[in-house]
Short mmCIF file of C-alpha atoms in Angstrom, two decimals:
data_model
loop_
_atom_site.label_atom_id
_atom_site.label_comp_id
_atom_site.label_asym_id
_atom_site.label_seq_id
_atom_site.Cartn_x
_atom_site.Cartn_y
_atom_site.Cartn_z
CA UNK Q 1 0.00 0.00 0.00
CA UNK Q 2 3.47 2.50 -0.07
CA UNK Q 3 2.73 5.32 -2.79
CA UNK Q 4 6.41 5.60 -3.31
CA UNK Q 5 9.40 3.14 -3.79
CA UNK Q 6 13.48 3.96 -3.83
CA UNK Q 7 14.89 2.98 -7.40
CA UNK Q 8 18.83 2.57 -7.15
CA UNK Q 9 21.53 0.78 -9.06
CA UNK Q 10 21.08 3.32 -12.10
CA UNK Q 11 22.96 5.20 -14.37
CA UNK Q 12 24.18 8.73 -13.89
CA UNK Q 13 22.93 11.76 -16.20
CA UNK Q 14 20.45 9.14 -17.88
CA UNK Q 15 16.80 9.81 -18.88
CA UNK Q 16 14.29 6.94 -17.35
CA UNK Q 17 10.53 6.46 -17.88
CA UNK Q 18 8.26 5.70 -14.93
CA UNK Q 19 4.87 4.63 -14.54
CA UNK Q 20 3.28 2.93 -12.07
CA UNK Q 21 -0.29 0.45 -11.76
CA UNK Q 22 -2.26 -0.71 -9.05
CA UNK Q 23 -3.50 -4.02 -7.81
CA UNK Q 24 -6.60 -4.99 -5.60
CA UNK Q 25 -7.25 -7.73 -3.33
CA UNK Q 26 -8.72 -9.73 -6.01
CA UNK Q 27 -5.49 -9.26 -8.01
CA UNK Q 28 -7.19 -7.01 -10.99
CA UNK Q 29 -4.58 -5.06 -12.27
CA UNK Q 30 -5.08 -1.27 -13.37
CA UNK Q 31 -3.73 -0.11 -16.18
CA UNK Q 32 -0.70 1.78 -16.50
CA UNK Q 33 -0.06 5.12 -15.93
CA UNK Q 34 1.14 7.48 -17.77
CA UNK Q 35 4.92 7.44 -18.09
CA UNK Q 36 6.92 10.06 -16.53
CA UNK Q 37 10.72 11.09 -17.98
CA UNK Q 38 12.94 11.15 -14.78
CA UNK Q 39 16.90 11.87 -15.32
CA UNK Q 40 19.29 10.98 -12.87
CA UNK Q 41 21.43 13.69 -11.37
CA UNK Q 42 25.09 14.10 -13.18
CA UNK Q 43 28.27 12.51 -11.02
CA UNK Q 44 29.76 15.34 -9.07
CA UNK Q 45 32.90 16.32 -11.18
CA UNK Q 46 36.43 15.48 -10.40
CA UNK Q 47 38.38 17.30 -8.35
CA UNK Q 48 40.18 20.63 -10.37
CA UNK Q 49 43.78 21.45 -10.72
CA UNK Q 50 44.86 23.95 -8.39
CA UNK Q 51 47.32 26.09 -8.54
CA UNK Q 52 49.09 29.60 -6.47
CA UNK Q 53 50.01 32.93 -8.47
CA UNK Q 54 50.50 36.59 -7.41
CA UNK Q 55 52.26 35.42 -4.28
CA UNK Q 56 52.96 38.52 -2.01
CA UNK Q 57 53.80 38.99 1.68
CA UNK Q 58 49.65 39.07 2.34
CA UNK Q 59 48.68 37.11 0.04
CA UNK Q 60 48.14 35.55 -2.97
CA UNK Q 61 45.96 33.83 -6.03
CA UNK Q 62 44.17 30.79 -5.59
CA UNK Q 63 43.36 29.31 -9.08
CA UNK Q 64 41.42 26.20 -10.22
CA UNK Q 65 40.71 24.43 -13.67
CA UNK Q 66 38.11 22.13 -14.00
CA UNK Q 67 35.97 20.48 -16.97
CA UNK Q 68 32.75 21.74 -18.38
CA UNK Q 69 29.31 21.39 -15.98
CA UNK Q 70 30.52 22.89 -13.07
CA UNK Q 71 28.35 25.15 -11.60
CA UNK Q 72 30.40 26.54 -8.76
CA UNK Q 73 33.43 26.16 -6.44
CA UNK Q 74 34.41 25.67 -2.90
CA UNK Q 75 37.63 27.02 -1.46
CA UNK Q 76 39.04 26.49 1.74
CA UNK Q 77 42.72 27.90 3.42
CA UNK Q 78 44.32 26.79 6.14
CA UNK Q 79 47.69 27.04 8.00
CA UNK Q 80 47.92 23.36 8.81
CA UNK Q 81 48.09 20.72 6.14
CA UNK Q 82 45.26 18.49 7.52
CA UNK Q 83 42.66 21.43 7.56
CA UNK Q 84 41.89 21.00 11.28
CA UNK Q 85 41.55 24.91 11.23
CA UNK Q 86 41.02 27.46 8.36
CA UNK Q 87 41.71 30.99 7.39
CA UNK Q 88 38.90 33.46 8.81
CA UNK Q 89 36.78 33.56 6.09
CA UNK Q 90 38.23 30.93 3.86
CA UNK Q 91 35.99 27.84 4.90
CA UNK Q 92 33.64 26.16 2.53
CA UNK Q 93 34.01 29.33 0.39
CA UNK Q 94 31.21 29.33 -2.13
CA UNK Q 95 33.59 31.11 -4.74
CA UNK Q 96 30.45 30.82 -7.46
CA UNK Q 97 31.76 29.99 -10.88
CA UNK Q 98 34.88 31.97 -11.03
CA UNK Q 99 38.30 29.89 -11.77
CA UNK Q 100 40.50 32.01 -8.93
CA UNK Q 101 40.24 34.26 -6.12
CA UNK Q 102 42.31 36.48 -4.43
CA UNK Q 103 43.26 35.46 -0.98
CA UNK Q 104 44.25 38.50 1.35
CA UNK Q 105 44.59 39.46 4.76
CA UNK Q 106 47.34 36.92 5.41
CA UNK Q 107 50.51 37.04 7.70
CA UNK Q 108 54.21 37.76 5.65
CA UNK Q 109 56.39 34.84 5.92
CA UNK Q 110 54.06 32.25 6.62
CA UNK Q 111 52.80 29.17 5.19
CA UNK Q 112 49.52 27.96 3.97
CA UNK Q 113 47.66 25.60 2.28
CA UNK Q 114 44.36 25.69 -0.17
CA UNK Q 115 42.50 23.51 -1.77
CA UNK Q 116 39.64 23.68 -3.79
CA UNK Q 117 36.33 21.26 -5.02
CA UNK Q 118 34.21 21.41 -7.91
CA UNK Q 119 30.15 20.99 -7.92
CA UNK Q 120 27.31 20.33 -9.89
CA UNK Q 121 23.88 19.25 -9.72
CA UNK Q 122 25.13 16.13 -8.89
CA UNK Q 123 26.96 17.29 -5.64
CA UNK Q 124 30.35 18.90 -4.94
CA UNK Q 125 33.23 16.21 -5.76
CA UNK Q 126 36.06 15.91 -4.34
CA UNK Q 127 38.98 18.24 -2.94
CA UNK Q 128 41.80 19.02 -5.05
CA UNK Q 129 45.57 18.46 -4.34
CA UNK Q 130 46.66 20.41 -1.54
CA UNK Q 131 48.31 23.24 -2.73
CA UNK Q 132 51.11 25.07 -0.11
CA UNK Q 133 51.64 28.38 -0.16
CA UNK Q 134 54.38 30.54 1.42
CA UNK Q 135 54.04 34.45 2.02
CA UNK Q 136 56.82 36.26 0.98
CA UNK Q 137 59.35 38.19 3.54
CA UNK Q 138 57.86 41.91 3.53
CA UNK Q 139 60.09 44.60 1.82
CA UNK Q 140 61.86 46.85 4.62
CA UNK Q 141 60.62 49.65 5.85
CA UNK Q 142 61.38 53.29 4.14
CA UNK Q 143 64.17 55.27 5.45
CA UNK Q 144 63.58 58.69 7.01
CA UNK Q 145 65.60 61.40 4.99
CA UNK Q 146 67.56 63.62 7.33
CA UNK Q 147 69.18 66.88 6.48
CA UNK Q 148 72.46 66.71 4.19
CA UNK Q 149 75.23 67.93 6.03
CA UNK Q 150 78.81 68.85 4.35
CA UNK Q 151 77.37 70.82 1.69
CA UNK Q 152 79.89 72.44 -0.48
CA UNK Q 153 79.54 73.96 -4.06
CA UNK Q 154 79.89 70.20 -5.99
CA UNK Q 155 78.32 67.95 -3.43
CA UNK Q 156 76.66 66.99 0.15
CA UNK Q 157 76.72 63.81 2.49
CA UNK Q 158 73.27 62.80 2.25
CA UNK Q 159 72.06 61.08 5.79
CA UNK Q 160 68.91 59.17 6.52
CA UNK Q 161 67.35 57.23 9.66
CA UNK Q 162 68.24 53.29 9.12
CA UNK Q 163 65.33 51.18 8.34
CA UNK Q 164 64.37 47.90 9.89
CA UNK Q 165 65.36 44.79 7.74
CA UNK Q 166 67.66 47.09 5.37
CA UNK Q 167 69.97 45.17 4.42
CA UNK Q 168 71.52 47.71 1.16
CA UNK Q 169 70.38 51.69 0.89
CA UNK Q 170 69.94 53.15 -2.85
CA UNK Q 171 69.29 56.36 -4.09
CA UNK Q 172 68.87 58.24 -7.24
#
């Protein structure tokens, strides 16, 4: 007496008719009804190739390719390897349809890790390689011009404040 029954053990992304007839307790038999096209979600898509770009000391691009169908992707960042924590912000990031994203907001010198997953209306597939990341070492700070001193009629000793992590002054 169910009005509804689980169908499994078919094919992906494949059109199926159904129809359905009843029997009474004298086992008559109705006839059938009219058939209904059903199509089976798609498989969710394989996992894209990730890659970094635009590295800087706060950040950097997070990049993706994936094959046609997708209809959006999920990005996550982390600063451990097994993704026990993540990035402020960077969790489950519904990133739409776009193929990067810029990741900013990050500490200089430090390392992290992003990967990425493709979906569809079958679900969201699986994650992509991990891809690890390293901030770059922030330039040094600018040095504070002082007043020349020792100025004569062909030159002056030009003087400045030293700057933190300076390792080489240059000027024009």
């Amino acid at each position: 007496t169910a009005t509804s029954r689980s169908l499994t053990g078919l094919s992906a992304n494949t059109t199926y008719q159904m129809s359905v007839r009843a029997r009474d307790a004298a086992f008559r038999w109705s006839a059938w009804s009219s058939a209904l096209p059903v199509t089976t979600l798609p498989n969710p898509p394989p996992p894209p190739t990730a890659s970094a770009s635009g590295l800087s000391a706060n950040g950097f691009t997070a990049g993706w390719y994936s094959p046609a169908g997708v209809t959006g992707y999920r990005l996550d960042v982390s600063t451990n390897s097994a993704f026990s924590s993540y990035v402020p912000g960077y969790q489950d990031l519904d990133v739409g349809t776009a193929t990067s994203r810029a990741v900013s907001g990050l500490a200089p010198n430090t390392t992290y890790y992003f990967r990425v997953r493709a979906a569809n209306a079958g679900g969201v597939g699986l994650n992509s390689t991990t891809v690890v990341v390293t901030t770059l070492v922030p330039p040094p700070e600018s040095p504070v011009a002082l007043m020349a001193t020792g100025v004569t009629v062909n030159g002056f000793t030009a003087n400045w404040q030293p700057a933190a992590g300076a390792t080489m002054y240059s000027s024009p």
